[in-house]
Short mmCIF file of C-alpha atoms in Angstrom, two decimals:
data_model
loop_
_atom_site.label_atom_id
_atom_site.label_comp_id
_atom_site.label_asym_id
_atom_site.label_seq_id
_atom_site.Cartn_x
_atom_site.Cartn_y
_atom_site.Cartn_z
CA MET T 21 244.90 138.44 111.32
CA ARG T 22 244.44 138.58 115.10
CA GLN T 23 248.15 138.00 115.60
CA THR T 24 249.01 140.77 113.15
CA ALA T 25 246.58 143.14 114.88
CA GLN T 26 248.23 142.43 118.25
CA GLU T 27 251.68 143.06 116.79
CA ARG T 28 250.53 146.41 115.36
CA LEU T 29 249.09 147.43 118.74
CA VAL T 30 252.33 146.48 120.48
CA ALA T 31 254.20 148.60 117.94
CA HIS T 32 252.08 151.61 118.97
CA GLY T 33 253.49 151.24 122.50
CA ALA T 34 251.93 153.27 125.31
CA GLN T 35 249.60 154.99 122.84
CA ALA T 36 247.55 151.76 122.71
CA VAL T 37 246.96 151.57 126.46
CA ASP T 38 243.81 153.72 126.56
CA SER T 39 242.16 151.68 123.81
CA LEU T 40 242.99 148.35 125.48
CA LEU T 41 241.97 149.10 129.07
CA PRO T 42 238.17 149.07 128.53
CA HIS T 43 238.40 145.37 127.67
CA VAL T 44 240.59 144.28 130.62
CA GLY T 45 238.86 141.98 133.09
CA LYS T 46 235.62 142.22 131.13
CA ALA T 47 234.09 138.74 131.42
CA GLY T 48 232.57 137.50 128.20
CA SER T 49 234.25 140.13 126.03
CA PRO T 50 235.76 138.59 122.87
CA LEU T 51 238.52 141.21 123.11
CA LYS T 52 239.49 140.49 126.74
CA TRP T 53 242.20 137.92 126.06
CA GLY T 54 243.75 139.89 123.21
CA ALA T 55 243.78 143.18 125.13
CA GLU T 56 245.43 141.59 128.17
CA SER T 57 247.93 139.79 125.93
CA VAL T 58 249.00 143.04 124.26
CA LEU T 59 249.40 144.78 127.62
CA ARG T 60 251.59 141.92 128.88
CA LYS T 61 253.78 142.27 125.78
CA LEU T 62 254.06 146.01 126.34
CA GLY T 63 255.22 145.33 129.92
CA ASP T 64 257.32 148.14 131.40
CA GLU T 65 256.55 150.37 128.42
CA ALA T 66 252.94 150.61 129.59
CA PHE T 67 253.72 151.58 133.19
CA PRO T 68 254.11 155.37 132.80
CA ARG T 69 250.76 155.74 131.04
CA LEU T 70 249.03 153.40 133.50
CA ARG T 71 250.34 155.42 136.45
CA GLU T 72 249.27 158.64 134.76
CA ILE T 73 245.73 157.26 134.38
CA ARG T 74 245.70 156.33 138.06
CA ARG T 75 246.64 159.92 138.96
CA GLN T 76 244.67 161.94 136.43
CA GLY T 77 242.10 159.71 134.73
CA PRO T 78 240.07 159.39 132.65
CA GLY T 79 237.94 158.05 135.48
CA PRO T 80 236.39 155.04 133.68
CA LEU T 81 239.89 153.64 133.03
CA ARG T 82 241.33 154.04 136.54
CA ALA T 83 240.11 150.69 137.92
CA ALA T 84 241.43 148.76 134.91
CA ALA T 85 244.77 150.60 135.15
CA LEU T 86 245.08 149.53 138.77
CA ARG T 87 244.41 145.90 137.85
CA VAL T 88 246.94 145.90 134.99
CA LEU T 89 249.68 147.52 137.10
CA VAL T 90 249.38 144.73 139.67
CA ASP T 91 248.97 142.00 137.05
CA LEU T 92 252.14 143.02 135.24
CA GLY T 93 254.46 143.59 138.16
CA GLY T 94 252.83 143.33 141.56
CA ALA T 95 251.68 145.98 144.01
CA GLU T 96 255.19 147.43 144.13
CA ASN T 97 254.20 149.26 140.93
CA LEU T 98 251.43 151.14 142.73
CA ALA T 99 251.71 154.59 144.20
CA GLU T 100 251.67 154.73 147.99
CA TYR T 101 248.11 156.10 148.11
CA ASP T 102 246.91 153.17 145.96
CA ARG T 103 248.58 150.66 148.27
CA ARG T 104 246.93 152.26 151.27
CA ALA T 105 243.56 152.18 149.49
CA VAL T 106 243.90 148.45 148.80
CA GLU T 107 244.88 147.76 152.41
CA ARG T 108 241.89 149.78 153.59
CA LEU T 109 239.59 147.79 151.28
CA VAL T 110 240.91 144.51 152.75
CA ARG T 111 240.26 145.74 156.30
CA ILE T 112 236.70 146.68 155.36
CA LYS T 113 236.05 143.32 153.67
CA LEU T 114 237.41 141.43 156.69
CA ARG T 115 234.61 142.83 158.85
CA ASP T 116 231.96 141.05 156.84
CA GLU T 117 233.56 138.04 155.14
CA LEU T 118 231.82 135.30 157.14
CA PRO T 119 231.00 132.59 156.37
CA VAL T 120 234.14 131.66 154.43
CA ARG T 121 234.44 128.84 151.94
CA LEU T 122 237.52 126.74 151.26
CA PRO T 123 237.85 124.55 148.16
CA SER T 124 237.06 120.92 148.95
CA ASP T 125 236.88 119.20 145.57
CA ALA T 126 240.64 119.40 144.95
CA GLY T 127 243.82 120.83 146.44
CA ARG T 128 246.54 120.30 149.00
CA TRP T 129 246.80 121.90 152.39
CA LEU T 130 248.52 121.65 155.76
CA ALA T 131 246.76 121.77 159.13
CA PHE T 132 248.22 122.78 162.50
CA PRO T 133 246.87 123.82 165.93
CA ALA T 134 245.52 127.37 165.77
CA ASP T 135 247.00 128.37 169.12
CA ARG T 136 250.49 127.58 167.77
CA ILE T 137 250.42 129.97 164.83
CA ASP T 138 253.53 131.80 166.03
CA ASP T 139 255.40 128.50 166.21
CA ALA T 140 254.14 127.59 162.72
CA VAL T 141 255.37 130.90 161.29
CA ALA T 142 258.78 130.35 162.88
CA ALA T 143 258.99 126.71 161.78
CA LEU T 144 258.29 127.57 158.14
CA GLY T 145 260.34 130.79 158.11
CA LEU T 146 257.40 132.93 157.00
CA CYS T 147 257.73 136.69 156.53
CA ASP T 148 255.60 139.75 155.80
CA LEU T 149 252.35 138.48 157.34
CA ARG T 150 249.47 140.61 156.09
CA PRO T 151 245.74 140.34 156.91
CA ALA T 152 243.83 138.87 153.97
CA THR T 153 240.31 137.75 153.22
CA THR T 154 239.89 134.07 152.47
CA VAL T 155 238.91 134.83 148.87
CA MET T 156 242.09 136.87 148.49
CA GLY T 157 244.30 134.25 150.15
CA MET T 158 242.98 131.37 148.08
CA ASP T 159 243.34 133.42 144.89
CA ALA T 160 246.95 134.24 145.78
CA THR T 161 248.01 130.67 146.48
CA THR T 162 245.98 128.54 144.07
CA ARG T 163 245.47 130.70 140.95
CA ALA T 164 247.85 133.67 140.83
CA THR T 165 251.64 133.58 140.88
CA ASP T 166 252.66 131.95 144.17
CA SER T 167 256.39 131.51 143.55
CA LEU T 168 258.89 134.18 142.61
CA GLU T 169 262.49 133.91 141.43
CA PHE T 170 264.58 136.96 142.35
CA GLN T 171 268.10 138.20 143.02
CA ASP T 172 268.88 138.70 146.69
CA ALA T 173 271.10 141.42 148.16
CA GLN T 174 274.21 139.29 147.43
CA GLY T 175 273.20 138.75 143.82
CA LYS T 176 272.21 135.10 144.31
CA THR T 177 269.12 133.71 142.60
CA ARG T 178 266.48 132.73 145.14
CA THR T 179 262.93 131.43 145.01
CA ALA T 180 260.28 132.75 147.38
CA TYR T 181 256.81 131.29 147.89
CA ARG T 182 253.54 132.84 148.95
CA VAL T 183 251.24 131.04 151.40
CA PHE T 184 247.85 131.67 152.97
CA ILE T 185 247.04 130.82 156.59
CA THR T 186 243.29 130.59 157.16
CA PRO T 187 241.31 131.87 160.13
CA SER T 188 240.98 129.48 163.06
CA PHE T 189 238.30 126.79 162.68
CA GLU T 190 236.80 124.74 165.49
CA THR T 191 236.39 121.01 164.94
CA TRP T 192 232.96 119.47 165.52
CA LEU T 193 234.55 116.62 167.50
CA SER T 194 234.44 117.24 171.22
CA GLU T 195 236.66 114.30 172.17
CA VAL T 196 239.81 115.23 170.21
CA PRO T 197 242.59 117.01 172.14
CA ILE T 198 243.05 119.84 169.61
CA GLN T 199 239.84 121.80 169.10
CA HIS T 200 240.95 124.69 166.88
CA TRP T 201 242.90 124.44 163.63
CA CYS T 202 244.44 126.71 161.03
CA LEU T 203 244.94 125.47 157.48
CA LEU T 204 247.75 126.55 155.17
CA TRP T 205 247.48 126.74 151.38
CA GLY T 206 250.26 127.30 148.87
CA ASN T 207 250.42 125.09 145.80
CA ALA T 208 254.02 125.81 144.78
CA PHE T 209 255.18 125.90 148.41
CA ILE T 210 253.74 122.46 149.23
CA ASP T 211 254.67 120.89 145.88
CA GLN T 212 258.24 122.12 145.60
CA LEU T 213 259.28 121.99 149.26
CA ASP T 214 257.74 118.53 149.97
CA GLY T 215 254.50 118.80 151.92
CA PHE T 216 255.35 115.73 154.01
CA ALA T 217 258.63 117.29 155.20
CA LEU T 218 256.77 120.56 155.89
CA ALA T 219 254.25 118.67 158.05
CA ASP T 220 257.10 117.10 160.02
CA ARG T 221 258.72 120.51 160.48
CA LEU T 222 255.45 122.00 161.66
CA SER T 223 254.72 119.19 164.09
CA GLU T 224 258.20 119.48 165.59
CA ARG T 225 257.33 123.01 166.73
CA CYS T 226 253.54 122.76 167.04
CA GLY T 227 253.14 119.23 168.45
CA GLU T 228 250.99 117.96 165.57
CA ALA T 229 250.46 118.76 161.89
CA HIS T 230 248.74 117.14 158.92
CA LEU T 231 249.05 117.15 155.13
CA TYR T 232 246.04 116.46 152.90
CA ILE T 233 246.01 116.06 149.11
CA VAL T 234 242.93 115.61 146.92
CA ASP T 235 243.86 115.13 143.25
CA PRO T 236 240.81 114.17 141.17
CA TYR T 237 242.74 114.51 137.90
CA ASN T 238 244.94 111.54 138.85
CA SER T 239 242.29 109.86 141.04
CA ALA T 240 244.71 110.20 143.93
CA GLU T 241 244.41 111.11 147.61
CA ASN T 242 246.92 111.40 150.44
CA TRP T 243 246.65 112.15 154.11
CA TYR T 244 249.52 112.29 156.55
CA VAL T 245 249.67 112.82 160.32
CA SER T 246 252.90 113.93 161.99
CA ARG T 247 253.48 114.36 165.71
CA ALA T 248 256.59 115.72 167.40
CA GLY T 249 258.39 115.77 164.06
CA HIS T 250 257.67 112.19 162.99
CA ARG T 251 255.11 110.38 160.89
CA VAL T 252 252.39 108.65 162.89
CA ARG T 253 250.09 107.54 160.08
CA GLY T 254 249.82 108.09 156.37
CA PHE T 255 247.89 106.99 153.31
CA GLY T 256 248.63 107.43 149.59
CA SER T 257 246.52 106.07 146.74
CA TYR T 258 249.62 105.04 144.77
CA ASP T 259 252.03 104.43 147.64
CA GLU T 260 253.36 100.96 148.30
CA PRO T 261 252.16 100.02 150.82
CA ARG T 262 249.20 102.40 150.68
CA PHE T 263 249.03 102.74 154.49
CA GLN T 264 251.98 103.43 156.75
CA GLY T 265 251.98 103.47 160.53
CA GLU T 266 249.45 102.03 162.94
CA PRO T 267 245.72 102.70 162.37
CA LEU T 268 244.30 105.64 164.30
CA PRO T 269 241.23 105.27 166.54
CA PHE T 270 238.82 106.84 164.05
CA GLU T 271 239.84 104.24 161.45
CA ALA T 272 239.02 101.35 163.79
CA GLU T 273 235.59 102.90 164.36
CA TYR T 274 235.02 103.11 160.62
CA LEU T 275 235.81 99.42 160.21
CA GLU T 276 233.53 98.48 163.11
CA ASP T 277 230.64 100.43 161.58
CA ALA T 278 231.24 99.21 158.02
CA ASP T 279 228.63 96.99 156.46
CA GLU T 280 229.49 93.86 154.51
CA ASP T 281 230.12 95.76 151.28
CA GLU T 282 232.32 98.37 152.98
CA SER T 283 234.41 96.05 155.15
CA ALA T 284 236.94 95.37 152.38
CA GLU T 285 237.20 99.08 151.57
CA TYR T 286 238.11 99.99 155.16
CA ALA T 287 240.00 96.79 156.04
CA GLU T 288 243.36 98.59 156.21
CA GLY T 289 242.12 102.03 157.19
CA VAL T 290 240.37 105.10 155.80
CA PRO T 291 241.52 105.82 152.20
CA TYR T 292 239.93 109.28 151.85
CA ALA T 293 241.71 112.56 152.63
CA ARG T 294 238.55 114.59 153.32
CA THR T 295 237.18 111.94 155.66
CA ALA T 296 240.47 111.90 157.54
CA ALA T 297 240.48 115.71 157.71
CA ASP T 298 236.92 115.74 159.01
CA LEU T 299 237.78 113.31 161.83
CA LEU T 300 241.28 114.58 162.67
CA SER T 301 241.09 118.37 162.23
CA VAL T 302 238.59 120.18 159.96
CA GLU T 303 237.34 119.42 156.46
CA PRO T 304 237.41 122.30 153.92
CA GLY T 305 234.19 123.54 152.39
CA GLN T 306 231.61 125.98 153.70
CA MET T 307 233.01 126.74 157.15
CA PRO T 308 230.42 127.46 159.88
CA THR T 309 230.41 131.07 161.05
CA SER T 310 230.05 130.00 164.68
CA ALA T 311 233.22 127.88 164.40
CA THR T 312 235.36 130.53 162.67
CA GLN T 313 237.59 132.93 164.59
CA GLY T 314 239.93 135.70 163.47
CA HIS T 315 241.05 136.28 159.91
CA GLY T 316 243.51 134.88 157.42
CA TRP T 317 247.10 135.93 156.67
CA LEU T 318 249.14 136.12 153.49
CA ALA T 319 252.85 135.49 153.98
CA THR T 320 256.00 134.80 151.99
CA THR T 321 259.08 132.72 152.65
CA HIS T 322 261.81 135.33 152.15
CA PRO T 323 262.22 138.81 153.69
CA GLU T 324 263.52 140.23 150.38
CA ALA T 325 260.40 139.04 148.53
CA PRO T 326 257.41 140.58 150.37
CA ASN T 327 253.86 140.13 149.15
CA PHE T 328 253.79 143.28 147.05
CA ARG T 329 256.49 141.90 144.73
CA PHE T 330 254.31 139.00 143.54
CA PRO T 331 252.51 139.84 140.27
CA GLY T 332 248.81 139.20 139.76
CA ALA T 333 245.67 141.10 140.74
CA LEU T 334 243.73 139.28 143.47
CA ALA T 335 240.04 139.11 144.26
CA VAL T 336 239.18 140.62 147.65
#
């Protein structure tokens, strides 16, 4: 019966838009999923009415219309005044976003020296850098669509990726040579373009770069340190051997401080990505306000696929 009801609503076309919008994004509403599903099926057919609501109302539907326009086809579907309004909202939020929080229970991310951000952008071929709050950046690269297949100017099929570069974070370790780090998130980017190769490419331009992976679903962790374009040290839960390269100084200290029960665990090195991140660069989580500088950036990997082409409404 639900399926039949959705099909009937789709058959009504744009006439159904006004009735569906009140349920969009409404947490806990039993009609939320169905309403959003029907709007996705309507697709381009819904755009004219959605744009009309943005221009003329009714007022209670304007916010939902904005969300659906971006969800269905990206910010390129918005009128210029709506784009400017969103950019203005981001600028306002950036003034008061501290402290920021980065996910620490799972994920994969790259780390590179914060003062080499221009080199990092060049090394990875990033385009269309736009200021973004951390909430927005993490939403864009870990939940929403972060890869986009498109036709370039020559008619060739290309894939572009969206990434988020965090603000600069200061490490708590005074003795390490690099004191400030930026982290880079982008699930599809790191997965499909080989995060280890990306770390090597970054370190070739930036001097040093790391890759960290925390995968609780598979009970797997990886950490990888690259300097001057080459692996220095790496660990992988299911690699053979698990450790590669010579142990780093912090690992020797861990073994020295290990008690009898821990000595076997740390005999070869440190097998935990977050521990390695904490003692090599910065560990994600609640980032101290006093150690955070600047703001984050959203970027893409192809000039013909700027951020506004990626579908999906983002939290700000």
